[in-house]
Amino acid sequence: MDRNNPVLYLVLPCYNESETIGHSAVKVKEKLIALKESGKISPFSKALFVDDGSKDDTLAKLHALSSKDDLFAVVALASNRGHQNAIMAGMMVAREYADAVVTIDVDLQQDIDALDEFIEKYKAGNDVVYGIRKDRKSDGFLKKITASGYYGFMHMLGADIMTNHADYRLLSKRALDMLSEYDETNLFLRGLIPTMGFTSDVVYFDVREREFGKSKYTAKKMVHLALDGITSMSIRPLEIISVIGFVIFLISIAIGIFTLIEYFKGNNIPGYTTSIFVSLLMGGVTLVSLGVIGEYLGKIYMETKHRPRYMIDSVVIRETGKEEKEK
Ligand code: UDP
Ligand code: MG
């Protein structure tokens, strides 16, 4: 591994990004060429696009790019497996060729000019470099609130997760090899990578508005990611259920004793409101608890199947001049 002249693979997941590809490819090429010319990365570095089973002409556009320019490589997944799996697929393919991999969204909302700093931190000996967004100006009110609430909740649950770090991240070949050993289906990279314990550093970057096309993270995908994050990183919600159950048990003993005393004293309390309240509360608590348990049960079920995380349909990596490369 040559830390001074690393082969860098930039992994860009794409799902129905037809409007974005052309523009992003220009920017990515500019950046990689600048980095190569300044001697910061090896001339064998590439941009690897992962088509996550797009339904539009994203893949055709990607293939057109790679056939014209061997800077661009393409991995096509057979079906839409979601952002986390798409970047995992890209990283696992890139691992065979690269000394370091940086994952970045293809809409380039994350500032690609921060790459220089990622590379510096890598050269300084870090195996993991996390991109942390400086602020949330480009986000709506609701996303700001939910994001900060979510990070707070994750910390409360004891998950070792970086606040405001999405999946803009550099991993060295060593870290990628380690990551390949994790075969969980319920993949939440942000939570998983800090647990690997490599030397790491952070890079702060600005977030831009999306220029072309719409966000591919639907509310549904977002909720799934959030739940995956919690269930894959912590089992504390299950413990919380036990605690709630125990507290309710203590309260019911107290109420039970009180009611019995009142009964023997001959006071028949008109307890209609209380009864309704208690039965609704208990019904609610029971259902929520079952839901939480069900969430974990579902995850266990999926994990036990050991299905592949993704199916790679095709890989195009044109390695002109590979002979000259010592690997
Ligand atoms: N993406 C993907 N598969 C999906 C959804 C999204 O590969 O099922 C990619 C998408 O093409 C983009 C990145 O994940 O490169 C982030 O998605 P997006 O920009 O839509 O999310 P947002 O920035 O709005 O959170
Ligand atoms: Mg985006």
Coordinates of C-alpha atoms and ligand atoms in Angstrom, one line a residue:
M1 CA 0.0 0.0 0.0
D2 CA 1.5 3.3 -1.1
R3 CA 0.1 6.0 1.2
N4 CA 1.9 8.7 -0.8
N5 CA 0.6 8.0 -4.2
P6 CA -2.7 6.1 -3.6
V7 CA -5.0 4.7 -6.2
L8 CA -8.2 6.5 -5.2
Y9 CA -11.6 5.2 -6.3
L10 CA -14.5 7.5 -5.9
V11 CA -17.7 5.5 -5.4
L12 CA -20.9 7.2 -6.5
P13 CA -24.3 5.4 -6.0
C14 CA -26.9 6.3 -8.6
Y15 CA -30.6 5.6 -8.6
N16 CA -32.7 7.2 -11.4
E17 CA -30.1 9.9 -11.7
S18 CA -30.4 10.5 -15.4
E19 CA -30.6 14.3 -15.0
T20 CA -27.6 14.4 -12.8
I21 CA -25.1 12.1 -14.3
G22 CA -23.8 14.3 -17.1
H23 CA -23.2 17.3 -15.0
S24 CA -21.6 15.3 -12.1
A25 CA -19.3 13.4 -14.5
V26 CA -17.8 16.6 -15.7
K27 CA -17.2 17.9 -12.2
V28 CA -15.8 14.5 -11.0
K29 CA -13.5 14.3 -14.0
E30 CA -12.2 17.9 -13.4
K31 CA -11.5 17.1 -9.8
L32 CA -9.8 13.8 -10.3
I33 CA -7.6 15.2 -13.1
A34 CA -6.6 18.1 -10.9
L35 CA -5.7 15.7 -8.1
K36 CA -3.7 13.5 -10.4
E37 CA -1.9 16.4 -11.9
S38 CA -0.9 17.8 -8.6
G39 CA 0.5 14.4 -7.7
K40 CA -1.9 13.8 -4.8
I41 CA -3.3 10.6 -6.2
S42 CA -2.1 7.9 -8.6
P43 CA -2.9 8.2 -12.3
F44 CA -4.8 4.9 -12.0
S45 CA -7.5 6.5 -9.8
K46 CA -11.1 6.3 -11.1
A47 CA -14.6 7.3 -10.5
L48 CA -16.8 4.2 -10.0
F49 CA -20.5 4.7 -10.5
V50 CA -22.9 2.1 -9.0
D51 CA -26.2 1.9 -10.8
D52 CA -28.6 0.8 -8.1
G53 CA -31.1 -0.8 -10.5
S54 CA -32.3 2.4 -12.0
K55 CA -35.5 2.4 -14.0
D56 CA -34.6 5.3 -16.3
D57 CA -31.6 5.5 -18.7
T58 CA -29.0 6.1 -15.9
L59 CA -27.2 2.9 -16.8
A60 CA -27.0 3.6 -20.5
K61 CA -25.6 7.0 -19.7
L62 CA -23.0 5.5 -17.4
H63 CA -22.0 3.0 -20.0
A64 CA -21.7 5.7 -22.6
L65 CA -19.4 7.6 -20.3
S66 CA -17.1 4.7 -19.5
S67 CA -16.8 3.7 -23.2
K68 CA -15.5 7.1 -24.0
D69 CA -13.2 7.6 -21.0
D70 CA -11.5 5.0 -18.9
L71 CA -11.6 7.3 -15.9
F72 CA -15.2 6.2 -15.5
A73 CA -16.0 2.7 -14.3
V74 CA -19.5 1.2 -13.8
V75 CA -21.0 -1.4 -11.6
A76 CA -24.5 -2.3 -12.4
L77 CA -26.7 -4.0 -9.7
A78 CA -29.5 -6.2 -11.0
S79 CA -32.1 -4.5 -8.9
N80 CA -32.7 -1.6 -6.6
R81 CA -31.1 -2.5 -3.2
G82 CA -30.9 0.9 -1.7
H83 CA -28.2 3.4 -1.0
Q84 CA -26.3 1.5 1.7
N85 CA -26.1 -1.7 -0.3
A86 CA -25.2 0.3 -3.5
I87 CA -22.2 1.9 -1.8
M88 CA -21.2 -1.4 -0.2
A89 CA -21.2 -3.1 -3.6
G90 CA -19.1 -0.2 -5.1
M91 CA -16.7 -0.4 -2.2
M92 CA -16.3 -4.1 -2.4
V93 CA -15.6 -4.0 -6.2
A94 CA -13.2 -1.0 -5.8
R95 CA -11.3 -2.8 -3.0
E96 CA -9.7 -5.0 -5.6
Y97 CA -8.1 -2.1 -7.3
A98 CA -7.8 0.8 -4.9
D99 CA -5.7 1.8 -2.0
A100 CA -8.4 4.1 -0.7
V101 CA -12.1 4.6 -1.5
V102 CA -14.2 7.7 -1.0
T103 CA -18.0 7.4 -1.2
I104 CA -20.0 10.4 -2.2
D105 CA -23.5 11.0 -3.5
V106 CA -23.8 11.4 -7.2
D107 CA -25.7 14.7 -6.9
L108 CA -22.5 16.1 -5.4
Q109 CA -24.5 17.9 -2.7
Q110 CA -21.5 17.0 -0.6
D111 CA -18.6 19.3 -1.5
I112 CA -16.2 17.4 -3.8
D113 CA -13.5 19.9 -3.2
A114 CA -13.1 18.5 0.3
L115 CA -11.4 15.5 -1.4
D116 CA -7.9 17.1 -1.0
E117 CA -8.4 17.1 2.8
F118 CA -9.6 13.5 2.9
I119 CA -6.5 12.5 1.0
E120 CA -4.2 14.5 3.3
K121 CA -5.8 12.8 6.4
Y122 CA -5.3 9.4 4.7
K123 CA -1.7 10.1 4.0
A124 CA -1.3 11.2 7.7
G125 CA -2.0 7.5 8.5
N126 CA -5.8 7.4 9.0
D127 CA -7.7 4.4 7.8
V128 CA -11.1 6.0 8.1
V129 CA -11.9 9.7 7.4
Y130 CA -15.4 10.8 8.1
G131 CA -17.0 13.7 6.3
I132 CA -19.0 15.9 8.7
R133 CA -21.4 18.5 7.4
K134 CA -20.8 22.0 8.7
D135 CA -24.4 23.0 9.0
R136 CA -27.9 22.1 7.9
K137 CA -28.8 25.3 6.0
S138 CA -29.8 23.4 2.9
D139 CA -32.3 21.2 4.9
G140 CA -35.9 22.0 5.6
F141 CA -37.1 22.7 9.1
L142 CA -38.6 19.2 9.5
K143 CA -35.4 17.4 8.4
K144 CA -33.3 19.5 10.8
I145 CA -35.5 18.7 13.7
T146 CA -35.8 15.0 12.9
A147 CA -32.1 14.7 12.2
S148 CA -31.0 16.2 15.5
G149 CA -33.6 14.3 17.4
Y150 CA -32.4 11.1 15.7
Y151 CA -28.7 11.6 16.5
G152 CA -29.7 12.5 20.1
F153 CA -31.8 9.3 20.4
M154 CA -29.0 7.1 18.9
H155 CA -26.5 8.5 21.4
M156 CA -29.0 7.9 24.2
L157 CA -29.2 4.3 23.0
G158 CA -25.5 4.0 23.3
A159 CA -24.7 3.8 19.6
D160 CA -21.3 5.2 18.7
I161 CA -22.4 7.3 15.8
M162 CA -21.0 10.6 14.5
T163 CA -23.4 13.5 14.5
N164 CA -24.0 14.9 11.0
H165 CA -21.9 12.3 9.3
A166 CA -23.6 10.8 6.3
D167 CA -21.9 8.5 3.9
Y168 CA -19.2 10.9 2.6
R169 CA -16.3 8.9 3.8
L170 CA -12.8 7.6 3.0
L171 CA -11.8 4.1 3.8
S172 CA -8.4 2.6 3.3
K173 CA -7.9 -0.8 1.7
R174 CA -7.3 -2.2 5.2
A175 CA -10.6 -0.8 6.5
L176 CA -12.4 -2.1 3.4
D177 CA -10.9 -5.6 3.9
M178 CA -12.2 -5.5 7.5
L179 CA -15.6 -4.3 6.4
S180 CA -15.9 -7.1 3.9
E181 CA -15.9 -9.5 6.9
Y182 CA -19.2 -8.1 8.2
D183 CA -22.0 -10.0 6.5
E184 CA -25.0 -8.5 8.1
T185 CA -28.0 -7.9 5.8
N186 CA -29.2 -5.0 8.0
L187 CA -26.5 -2.7 6.8
F188 CA -26.0 0.7 8.5
L189 CA -22.5 1.8 7.6
R190 CA -22.5 4.9 9.7
G191 CA -22.9 2.9 12.8
L192 CA -20.8 -0.1 11.8
I193 CA -17.6 1.7 10.7
P194 CA -16.8 3.4 14.0
T195 CA -17.1 0.0 15.7
M196 CA -14.2 -1.3 13.6
G197 CA -11.8 0.9 15.6
F198 CA -9.4 2.1 13.0
T199 CA -7.5 5.4 13.4
S200 CA -9.7 8.0 12.1
D201 CA -10.1 11.7 11.5
V202 CA -12.8 14.0 10.3
V203 CA -13.2 16.6 7.4
Y204 CA -15.8 19.3 7.6
F205 CA -17.6 20.2 4.4
D206 CA -20.4 22.3 3.1
V207 CA -23.7 20.9 1.8
R208 CA -25.3 22.3 -1.3
E209 CA -28.8 22.2 -2.6
R210 CA -29.5 19.4 -5.1
E211 CA -29.2 21.0 -8.6
F212 CA -30.8 18.4 -10.8
G213 CA -33.6 15.9 -10.4
K214 CA -35.3 15.1 -7.1
S215 CA -34.2 13.4 -3.9
K216 CA -34.3 9.7 -4.2
Y217 CA -34.6 9.2 -0.5
T218 CA -38.3 8.9 -0.1
A219 CA -39.8 9.4 3.3
K220 CA -40.3 5.6 3.4
K221 CA -36.6 4.9 2.6
M222 CA -35.6 7.4 5.3
V223 CA -37.8 5.8 8.0
H224 CA -36.3 2.4 7.0
L225 CA -32.8 3.7 7.3
A226 CA -33.6 5.3 10.7
L227 CA -35.1 2.0 12.0
D228 CA -32.2 0.0 10.5
G229 CA -29.8 2.3 12.3
I230 CA -31.5 1.7 15.7
T231 CA -32.0 -2.0 15.4
S232 CA -28.6 -2.8 14.0
M233 CA -26.7 -0.7 16.6
S234 CA -28.6 -1.2 19.8
I235 CA -30.9 -3.6 21.7
R236 CA -31.7 -1.0 24.3
P237 CA -35.3 -0.5 23.1
L238 CA -35.9 -4.1 24.2
E239 CA -34.5 -3.3 27.6
I240 CA -36.6 -0.2 27.8
I241 CA -39.7 -2.3 27.3
S242 CA -38.8 -4.5 30.3
V243 CA -38.3 -1.3 32.4
I244 CA -41.6 0.1 31.4
G245 CA -43.2 -3.2 32.1
F246 CA -41.7 -3.4 35.5
V247 CA -42.7 0.2 36.4
I248 CA -46.3 -0.5 35.3
F249 CA -46.3 -3.7 37.4
L250 CA -45.2 -1.7 40.5
I251 CA -47.9 0.9 39.9
S252 CA -50.6 -1.7 39.4
I253 CA -49.7 -3.4 42.7
A254 CA -50.1 0.0 44.5
I255 CA -53.4 0.7 42.8
G256 CA -54.5 -2.9 43.5
I257 CA -53.8 -2.6 47.2
F258 CA -55.5 0.9 47.3
T259 CA -58.6 -0.5 45.6
L260 CA -58.8 -3.5 47.9
I261 CA -58.6 -1.3 51.0
E262 CA -61.3 1.0 49.7
Y263 CA -63.5 -2.1 48.9
F264 CA -63.2 -3.5 52.4
K265 CA -63.9 0.0 53.8
G266 CA -67.1 -0.2 51.8
N267 CA -66.3 2.7 49.5
N268 CA -67.3 1.8 46.0
I269 CA -65.4 4.4 44.0
P270 CA -67.0 5.3 40.7
G271 CA -64.0 4.5 38.6
Y272 CA -65.2 4.7 35.1
T273 CA -62.6 7.3 33.8
T274 CA -59.8 5.4 35.5
S275 CA -60.8 2.1 34.0
I276 CA -61.1 3.5 30.5
F277 CA -57.8 5.3 30.9
V278 CA -56.0 2.3 32.3
S279 CA -57.2 -0.1 29.6
L280 CA -56.4 2.3 26.8
L281 CA -52.9 3.0 28.3
M282 CA -52.2 -0.7 28.7
G283 CA -53.5 -1.5 25.2
G284 CA -51.2 1.2 23.8
V285 CA -48.1 0.1 25.7
T286 CA -48.7 -3.5 24.8
L287 CA -49.0 -2.8 21.1
V288 CA -46.0 -0.5 21.0
S289 CA -43.9 -3.1 22.9
L290 CA -45.0 -5.8 20.5
G291 CA -44.2 -3.5 17.6
V292 CA -40.7 -3.0 18.9
I293 CA -40.2 -6.7 19.5
G294 CA -41.6 -7.4 16.0
E295 CA -39.1 -4.9 14.5
Y296 CA -36.2 -6.9 15.9
L297 CA -37.9 -10.2 15.1
G298 CA -38.2 -9.1 11.5
K299 CA -34.5 -8.2 11.4
I300 CA -33.5 -11.5 12.9
Y301 CA -35.7 -13.3 10.3
M302 CA -34.0 -11.4 7.4
E303 CA -30.5 -12.0 8.9
T304 CA -31.1 -15.8 9.2
K305 CA -31.8 -16.1 5.5
H306 CA -28.2 -15.1 4.7
R307 CA -29.3 -13.7 1.3
P308 CA -26.8 -11.8 -0.7
R309 CA -27.0 -8.1 -0.1
Y310 CA -27.0 -7.3 -3.8
M311 CA -26.6 -9.0 -7.2
I312 CA -24.0 -7.5 -9.5
D313 CA -25.2 -7.6 -13.0
S314 CA -22.1 -6.3 -14.7
V315 CA -18.8 -4.5 -14.0
V316 CA -17.0 -2.3 -16.5
I317 CA -13.5 -1.2 -15.4
R318 CA -11.2 -0.4 -18.2
E319 CA -7.6 -0.5 -17.0
T320 CA -5.5 1.1 -19.7
G321 CA -1.8 0.8 -18.9
K322 CA -2.5 -1.6 -15.9
E323 CA 0.8 -3.5 -16.8
E324 CA 2.8 -0.5 -15.7
K325 CA 1.1 -0.5 -12.3
E326 CA 2.8 -2.4 -9.5
K327 CA 0.2 -4.3 -7.5
Ligands
UDP1 N1 -29.5 6.3 -4.0 C1 -29.3 4.9 -4.3 N2 -30.3 4.0 -4.1 C2 -31.5 4.4 -3.6 C3 -31.7 5.8 -3.3 C4 -30.7 6.7 -3.5 O1 -28.2 4.6 -4.8 O2 -32.4 3.6 -3.5 C5 -28.4 7.3 -4.2 C6 -28.8 8.5 -5.0 O3 -28.7 8.3 -6.4 C7 -27.8 9.5 -4.5 C8 -27.6 9.1 -3.0 O4 -28.0 7.7 -3.0 O5 -26.5 9.4 -5.1 C9 -28.3 10.0 -2.0 O6 -29.6 10.1 -2.4 P1 -30.4 11.5 -2.5 O7 -29.5 12.6 -3.0 O8 -31.6 11.3 -3.3 O9 -30.7 11.7 -1.0 P2 -30.7 13.1 -0.1 O10 -29.5 13.8 -0.5 O11 -32.0 13.8 -0.6 O12 -30.8 12.6 1.3
MG2 MG -28.7 14.2 -2.3

